[in-house]
Short mmCIF file of C-alpha atoms and ligand atoms in Angstrom, two decimals:
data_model
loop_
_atom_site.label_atom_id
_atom_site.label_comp_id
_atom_site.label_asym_id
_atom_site.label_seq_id
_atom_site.Cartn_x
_atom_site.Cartn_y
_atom_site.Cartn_z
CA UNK A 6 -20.52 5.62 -21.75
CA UNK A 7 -22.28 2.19 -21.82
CA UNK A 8 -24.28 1.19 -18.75
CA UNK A 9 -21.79 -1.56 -17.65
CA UNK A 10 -18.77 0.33 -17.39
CA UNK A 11 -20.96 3.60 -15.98
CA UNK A 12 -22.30 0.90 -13.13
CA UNK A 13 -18.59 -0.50 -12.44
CA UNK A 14 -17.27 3.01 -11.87
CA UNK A 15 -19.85 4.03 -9.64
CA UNK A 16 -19.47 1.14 -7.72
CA UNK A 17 -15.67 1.28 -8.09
CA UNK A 18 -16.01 4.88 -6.48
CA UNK A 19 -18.56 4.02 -3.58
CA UNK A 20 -16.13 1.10 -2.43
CA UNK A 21 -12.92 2.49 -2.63
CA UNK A 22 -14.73 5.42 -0.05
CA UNK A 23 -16.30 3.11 2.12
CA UNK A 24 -12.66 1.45 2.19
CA UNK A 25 -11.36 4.22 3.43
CA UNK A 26 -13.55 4.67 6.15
CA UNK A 27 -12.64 1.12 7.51
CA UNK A 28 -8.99 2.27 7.42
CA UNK A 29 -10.12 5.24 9.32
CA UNK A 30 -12.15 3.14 11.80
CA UNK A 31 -8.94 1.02 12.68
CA UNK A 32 -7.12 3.54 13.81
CA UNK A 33 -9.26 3.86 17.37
CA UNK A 34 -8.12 -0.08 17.50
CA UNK A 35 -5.17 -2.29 17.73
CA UNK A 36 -2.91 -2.58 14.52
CA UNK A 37 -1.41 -6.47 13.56
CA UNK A 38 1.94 -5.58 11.88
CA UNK A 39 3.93 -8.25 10.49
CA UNK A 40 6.73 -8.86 8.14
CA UNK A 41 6.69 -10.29 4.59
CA UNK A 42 9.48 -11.40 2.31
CA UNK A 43 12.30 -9.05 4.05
CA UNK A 44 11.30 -6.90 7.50
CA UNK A 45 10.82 -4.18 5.86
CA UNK A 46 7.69 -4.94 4.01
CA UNK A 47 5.29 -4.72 5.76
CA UNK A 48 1.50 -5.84 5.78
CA UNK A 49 -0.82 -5.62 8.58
CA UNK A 50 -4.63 -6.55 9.12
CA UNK A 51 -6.02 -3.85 7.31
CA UNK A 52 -4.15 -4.12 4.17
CA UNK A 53 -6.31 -8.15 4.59
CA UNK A 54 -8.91 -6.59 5.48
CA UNK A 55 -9.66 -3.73 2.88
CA UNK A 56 -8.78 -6.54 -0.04
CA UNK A 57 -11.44 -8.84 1.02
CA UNK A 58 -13.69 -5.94 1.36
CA UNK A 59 -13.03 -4.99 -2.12
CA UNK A 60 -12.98 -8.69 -3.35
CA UNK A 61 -16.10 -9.55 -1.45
CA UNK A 62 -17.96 -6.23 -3.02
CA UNK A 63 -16.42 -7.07 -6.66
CA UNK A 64 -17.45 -11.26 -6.35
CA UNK A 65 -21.05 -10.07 -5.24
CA UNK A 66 -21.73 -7.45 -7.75
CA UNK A 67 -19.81 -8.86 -10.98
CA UNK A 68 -19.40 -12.37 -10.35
CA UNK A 69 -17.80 -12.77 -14.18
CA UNK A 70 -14.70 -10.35 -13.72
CA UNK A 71 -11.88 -11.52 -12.65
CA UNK A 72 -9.22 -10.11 -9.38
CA UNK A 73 -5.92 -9.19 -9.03
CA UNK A 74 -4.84 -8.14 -5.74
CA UNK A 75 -2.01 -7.88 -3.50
CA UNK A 76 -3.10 -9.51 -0.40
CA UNK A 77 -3.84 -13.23 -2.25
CA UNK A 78 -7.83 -12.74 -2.09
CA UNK A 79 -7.84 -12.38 -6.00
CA UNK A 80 -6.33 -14.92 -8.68
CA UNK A 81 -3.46 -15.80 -9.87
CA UNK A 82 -4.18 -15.07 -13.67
CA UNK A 83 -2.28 -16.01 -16.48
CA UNK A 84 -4.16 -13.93 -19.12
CA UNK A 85 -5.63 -10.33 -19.90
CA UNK A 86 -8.80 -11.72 -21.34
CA UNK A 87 -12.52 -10.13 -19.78
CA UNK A 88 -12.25 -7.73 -17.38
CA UNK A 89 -9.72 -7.58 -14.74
CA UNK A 90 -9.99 -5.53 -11.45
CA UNK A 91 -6.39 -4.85 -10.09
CA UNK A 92 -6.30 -3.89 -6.20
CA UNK A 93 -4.05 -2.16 -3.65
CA UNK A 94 -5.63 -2.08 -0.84
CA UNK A 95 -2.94 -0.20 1.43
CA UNK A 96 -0.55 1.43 -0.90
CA UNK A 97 2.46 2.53 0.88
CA UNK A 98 1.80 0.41 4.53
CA UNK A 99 4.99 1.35 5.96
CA UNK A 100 3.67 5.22 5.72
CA UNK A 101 0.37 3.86 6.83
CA UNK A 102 2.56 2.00 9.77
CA UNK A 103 4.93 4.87 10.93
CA UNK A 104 2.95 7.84 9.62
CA UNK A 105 -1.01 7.04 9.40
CA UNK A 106 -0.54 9.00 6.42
CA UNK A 107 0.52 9.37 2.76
CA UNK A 108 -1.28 6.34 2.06
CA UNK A 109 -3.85 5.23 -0.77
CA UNK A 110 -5.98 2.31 -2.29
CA UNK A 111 -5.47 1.57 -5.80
CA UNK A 112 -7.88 0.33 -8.13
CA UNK A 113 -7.66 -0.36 -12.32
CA UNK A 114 -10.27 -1.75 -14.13
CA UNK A 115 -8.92 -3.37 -17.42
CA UNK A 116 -10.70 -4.62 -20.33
CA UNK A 117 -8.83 -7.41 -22.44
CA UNK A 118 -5.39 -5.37 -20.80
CA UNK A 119 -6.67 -2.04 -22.09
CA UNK A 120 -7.24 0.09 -18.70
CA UNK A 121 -10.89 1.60 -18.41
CA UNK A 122 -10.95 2.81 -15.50
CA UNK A 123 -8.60 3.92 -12.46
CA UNK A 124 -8.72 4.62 -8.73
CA UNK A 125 -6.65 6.17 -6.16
CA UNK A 126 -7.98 7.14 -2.80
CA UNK A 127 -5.61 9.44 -0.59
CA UNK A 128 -7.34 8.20 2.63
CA UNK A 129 -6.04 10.73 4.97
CA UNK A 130 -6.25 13.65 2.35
CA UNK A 131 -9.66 12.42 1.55
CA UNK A 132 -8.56 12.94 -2.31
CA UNK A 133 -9.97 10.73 -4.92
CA UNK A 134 -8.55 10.34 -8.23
CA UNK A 135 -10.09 9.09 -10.54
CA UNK A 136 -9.95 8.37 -14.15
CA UNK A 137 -12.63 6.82 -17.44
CA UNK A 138 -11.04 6.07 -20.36
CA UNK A 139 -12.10 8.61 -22.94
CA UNK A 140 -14.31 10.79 -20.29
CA UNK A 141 -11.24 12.68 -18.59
CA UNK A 142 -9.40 12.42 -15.44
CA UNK A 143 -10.82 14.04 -11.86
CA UNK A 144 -9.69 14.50 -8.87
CA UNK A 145 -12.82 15.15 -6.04
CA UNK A 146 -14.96 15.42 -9.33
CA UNK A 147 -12.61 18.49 -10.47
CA UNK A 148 -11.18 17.90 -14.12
CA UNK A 149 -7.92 17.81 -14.14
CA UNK A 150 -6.06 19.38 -17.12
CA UNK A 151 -3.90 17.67 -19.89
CA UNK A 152 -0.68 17.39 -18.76
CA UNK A 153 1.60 20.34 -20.02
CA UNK A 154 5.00 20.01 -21.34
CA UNK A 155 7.95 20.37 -18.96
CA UNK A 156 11.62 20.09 -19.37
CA UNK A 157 14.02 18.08 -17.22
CA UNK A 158 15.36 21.33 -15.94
CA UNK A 159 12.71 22.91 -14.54
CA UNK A 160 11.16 19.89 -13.31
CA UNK A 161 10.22 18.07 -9.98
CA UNK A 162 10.40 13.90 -9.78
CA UNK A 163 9.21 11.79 -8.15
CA UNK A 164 12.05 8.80 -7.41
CA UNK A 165 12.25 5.84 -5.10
CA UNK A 166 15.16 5.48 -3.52
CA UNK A 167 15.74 1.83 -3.77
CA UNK A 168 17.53 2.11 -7.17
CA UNK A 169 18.15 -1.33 -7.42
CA UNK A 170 16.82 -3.65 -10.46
CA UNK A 171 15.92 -7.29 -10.37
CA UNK A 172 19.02 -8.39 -11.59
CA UNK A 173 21.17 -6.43 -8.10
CA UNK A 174 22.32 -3.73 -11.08
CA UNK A 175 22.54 -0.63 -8.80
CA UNK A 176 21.48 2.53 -11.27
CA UNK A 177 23.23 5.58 -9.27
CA UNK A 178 25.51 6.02 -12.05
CA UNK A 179 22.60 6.28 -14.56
CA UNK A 180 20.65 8.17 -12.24
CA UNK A 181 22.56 10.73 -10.52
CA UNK A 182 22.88 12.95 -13.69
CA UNK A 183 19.38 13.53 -13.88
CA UNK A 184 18.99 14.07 -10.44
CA UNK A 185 21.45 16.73 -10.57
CA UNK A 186 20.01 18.18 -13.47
CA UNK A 187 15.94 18.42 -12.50
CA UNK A 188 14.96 21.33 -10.72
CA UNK A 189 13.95 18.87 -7.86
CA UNK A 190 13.34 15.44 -6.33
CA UNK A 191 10.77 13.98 -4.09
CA UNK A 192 9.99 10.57 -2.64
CA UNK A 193 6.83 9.61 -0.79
CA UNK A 194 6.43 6.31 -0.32
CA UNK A 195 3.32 5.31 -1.91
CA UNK A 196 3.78 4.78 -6.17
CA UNK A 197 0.02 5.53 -6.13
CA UNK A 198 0.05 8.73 -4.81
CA UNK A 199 3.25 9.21 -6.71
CA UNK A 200 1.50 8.52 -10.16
CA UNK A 201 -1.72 10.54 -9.38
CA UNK A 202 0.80 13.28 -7.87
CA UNK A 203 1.98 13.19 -11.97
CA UNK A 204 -1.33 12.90 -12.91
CA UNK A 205 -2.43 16.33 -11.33
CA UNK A 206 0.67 18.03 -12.07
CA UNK A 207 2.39 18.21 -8.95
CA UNK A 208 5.41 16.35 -9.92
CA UNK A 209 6.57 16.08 -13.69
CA UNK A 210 7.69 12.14 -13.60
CA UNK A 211 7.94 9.56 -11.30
CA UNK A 212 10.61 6.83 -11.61
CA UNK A 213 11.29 3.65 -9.78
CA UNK A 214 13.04 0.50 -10.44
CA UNK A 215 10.14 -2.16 -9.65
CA UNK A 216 6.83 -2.22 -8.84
CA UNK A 217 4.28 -5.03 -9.31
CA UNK A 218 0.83 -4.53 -11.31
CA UNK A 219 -1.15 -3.51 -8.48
CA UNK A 220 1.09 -0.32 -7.36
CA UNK A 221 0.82 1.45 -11.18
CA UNK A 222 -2.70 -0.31 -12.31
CA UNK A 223 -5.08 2.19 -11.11
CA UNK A 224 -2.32 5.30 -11.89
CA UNK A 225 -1.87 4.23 -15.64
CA UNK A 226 -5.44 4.84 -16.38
CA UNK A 227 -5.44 8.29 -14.44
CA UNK A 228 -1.74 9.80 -15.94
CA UNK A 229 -2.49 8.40 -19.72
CA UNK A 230 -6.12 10.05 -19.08
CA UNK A 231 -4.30 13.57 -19.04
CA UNK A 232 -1.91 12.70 -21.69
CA UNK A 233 0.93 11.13 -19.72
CA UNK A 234 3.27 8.28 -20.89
CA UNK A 235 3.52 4.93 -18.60
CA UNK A 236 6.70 2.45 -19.91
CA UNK A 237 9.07 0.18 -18.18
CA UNK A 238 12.56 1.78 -17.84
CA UNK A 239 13.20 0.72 -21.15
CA UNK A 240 10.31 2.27 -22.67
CA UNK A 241 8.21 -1.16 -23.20
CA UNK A 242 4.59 -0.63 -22.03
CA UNK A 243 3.37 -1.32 -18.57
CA UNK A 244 1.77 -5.04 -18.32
CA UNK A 245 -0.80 -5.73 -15.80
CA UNK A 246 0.56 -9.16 -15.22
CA UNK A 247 4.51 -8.43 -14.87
CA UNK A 248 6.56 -6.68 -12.51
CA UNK A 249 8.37 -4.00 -13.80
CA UNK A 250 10.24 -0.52 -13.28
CA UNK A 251 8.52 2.19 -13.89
CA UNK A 252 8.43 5.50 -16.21
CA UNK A 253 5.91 8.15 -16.28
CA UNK A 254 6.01 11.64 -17.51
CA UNK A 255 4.37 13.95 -20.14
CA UNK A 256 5.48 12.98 -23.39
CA UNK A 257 8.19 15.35 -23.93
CA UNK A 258 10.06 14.76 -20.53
CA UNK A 259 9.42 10.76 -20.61
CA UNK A 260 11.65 10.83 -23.85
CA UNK A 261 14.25 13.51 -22.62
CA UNK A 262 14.62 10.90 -19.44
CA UNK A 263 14.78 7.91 -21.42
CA UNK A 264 16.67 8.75 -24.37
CA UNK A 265 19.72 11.28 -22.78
CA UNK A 266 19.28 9.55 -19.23
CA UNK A 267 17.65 6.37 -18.05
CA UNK A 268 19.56 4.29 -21.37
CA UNK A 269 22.89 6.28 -20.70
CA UNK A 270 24.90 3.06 -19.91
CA UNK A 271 23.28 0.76 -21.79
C1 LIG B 314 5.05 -0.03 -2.02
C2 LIG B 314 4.95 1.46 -2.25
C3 LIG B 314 6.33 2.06 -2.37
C4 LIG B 314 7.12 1.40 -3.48
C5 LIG B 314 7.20 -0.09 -3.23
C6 LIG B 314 5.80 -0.69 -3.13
P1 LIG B 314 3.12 -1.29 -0.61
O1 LIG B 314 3.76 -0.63 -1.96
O2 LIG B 314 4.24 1.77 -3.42
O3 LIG B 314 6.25 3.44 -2.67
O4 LIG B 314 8.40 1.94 -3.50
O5 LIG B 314 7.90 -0.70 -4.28
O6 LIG B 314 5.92 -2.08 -2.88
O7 LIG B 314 3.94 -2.50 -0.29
O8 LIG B 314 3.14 -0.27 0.44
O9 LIG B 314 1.76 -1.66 -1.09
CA1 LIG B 315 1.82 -1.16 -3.33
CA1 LIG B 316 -0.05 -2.78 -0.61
#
């Protein structure tokens, strides 16, 4: 590994820790909750706060790189050139809202687009996933295994169930038949957790009809590290600087899903 990239990931890994321990801190004080674009999205101080920790640690440390982030402390970029840190800091908010828990920060390091390294910190589980490019996929600093093939009838999902794309098309009607045919579906209100919950094999896909860079940046790395596929609904590859629905799976199943499935009515 060269000596840049093995210094950004140890860095990346002692941040997104000493993140969570802020988040831990705040619950013994008062939470600012407040509504963005609809009430039900959420964002409160901490979800500020842990970006411009990450931001401040990242500008210090690698002044050169560039940020993405969902809070507005990063850039608004326009291209994939140098390397590009994408950030979460709260991942699922309204869990970390109603639930303190089932929560996680999300970081992807990408290299001219091509992920290098990704992030995902279960806060309350204290479960860090993490993932190198070419050096494997951990979780705690356990390997986890390549992912192994599954088909859609033995297998468990992860969905969201806002099944509604950008242009109001509700997707029940392409939907419903594979929920009825996998084994089992789950929702849990974070995508990160959801993609690192594919990446160690505890659910076989996760689908969901838009997300923005920073809620699948840091999972892409992780799932493709074990062998998973990451497309749009229609199969395109993810792109750090769109919007997009989602697709992940092990190779076999993301086909099954989007060839006798997901493209059923189109
Ligand atoms: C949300 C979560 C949720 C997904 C939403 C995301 P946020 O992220 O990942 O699971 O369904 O689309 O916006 O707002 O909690 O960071
Ligand atoms: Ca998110
Ligand atoms: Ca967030």
């Amino acid at each position: 590994m060269e000596h840049i990239w093995k210094q950004i990931d140890t860095y990346a890994k002692q941040w997104i820790k000493q993140a969570g321990t802020l988040i831990k801190q705040s619950f013994s004080k008062e939470l600012l909750i407040q509504a963005k674009s609809n009430p039900n999205d959420l964002v409160t101080n901490m979800d500020r706060e842990v970006e411009r920790f990450l931001v401040g640690k990242i500008r210090e440390t690698f002044p050169s790189h560039h940020i993405i982030g969902e809070e507005g402390f990063g850039e608004d970029l326009e291209s994939k050139e140098g390397v590009i840190w994408v950030i979460d800091p709260i991942d699922g908010t309204m869990n970390f809202v109603h639930q303190q828990r089932n929560f996680a920060i999300s970081i992807g390091v990408f290299e001219n687009g091509i992920g290098r390294i990704g992030l995902i910190y279960d806060v309350m589980h204290d479960e860090l996933y993490h993932a190198f490019k070419g050096h494997g996929a951990f979780m705690n600093d356990i390997e986890l295994p390549k992912l192994e093939p599954v088909q859609v009838k033995e297998a468990v999902i992860g969905l969201n169930s806002t099944w509604v794309t950008p242009n109001k098309r509700i997707d029940k009607e392409v939907l419903t038949p594979l929920v009825r045919d996998v084994r089992g579906t789950r929702s849990y209100g974070s995508a990160a957790i959801e993609m690192a919950y594919v990446a160690a094999g505890r659910l076989d896909a996760y689908i969901t009809m838009r997300l923005s860079p920073w809620d699948f940046a840091g999972g892409k790395v992780i799932v493709e590290e074990v062998g998973g596929t990451t497309t749009t609904l229609d199969g395109a590859p993810l792109d750090i600087l769109t919007k997009s629905s989602v697709l992940i799976a092990n190779p076999i199943l993301h086909s099954e899903i989007l060839n006798n499935y997901v493209k059923r009515d189109q």
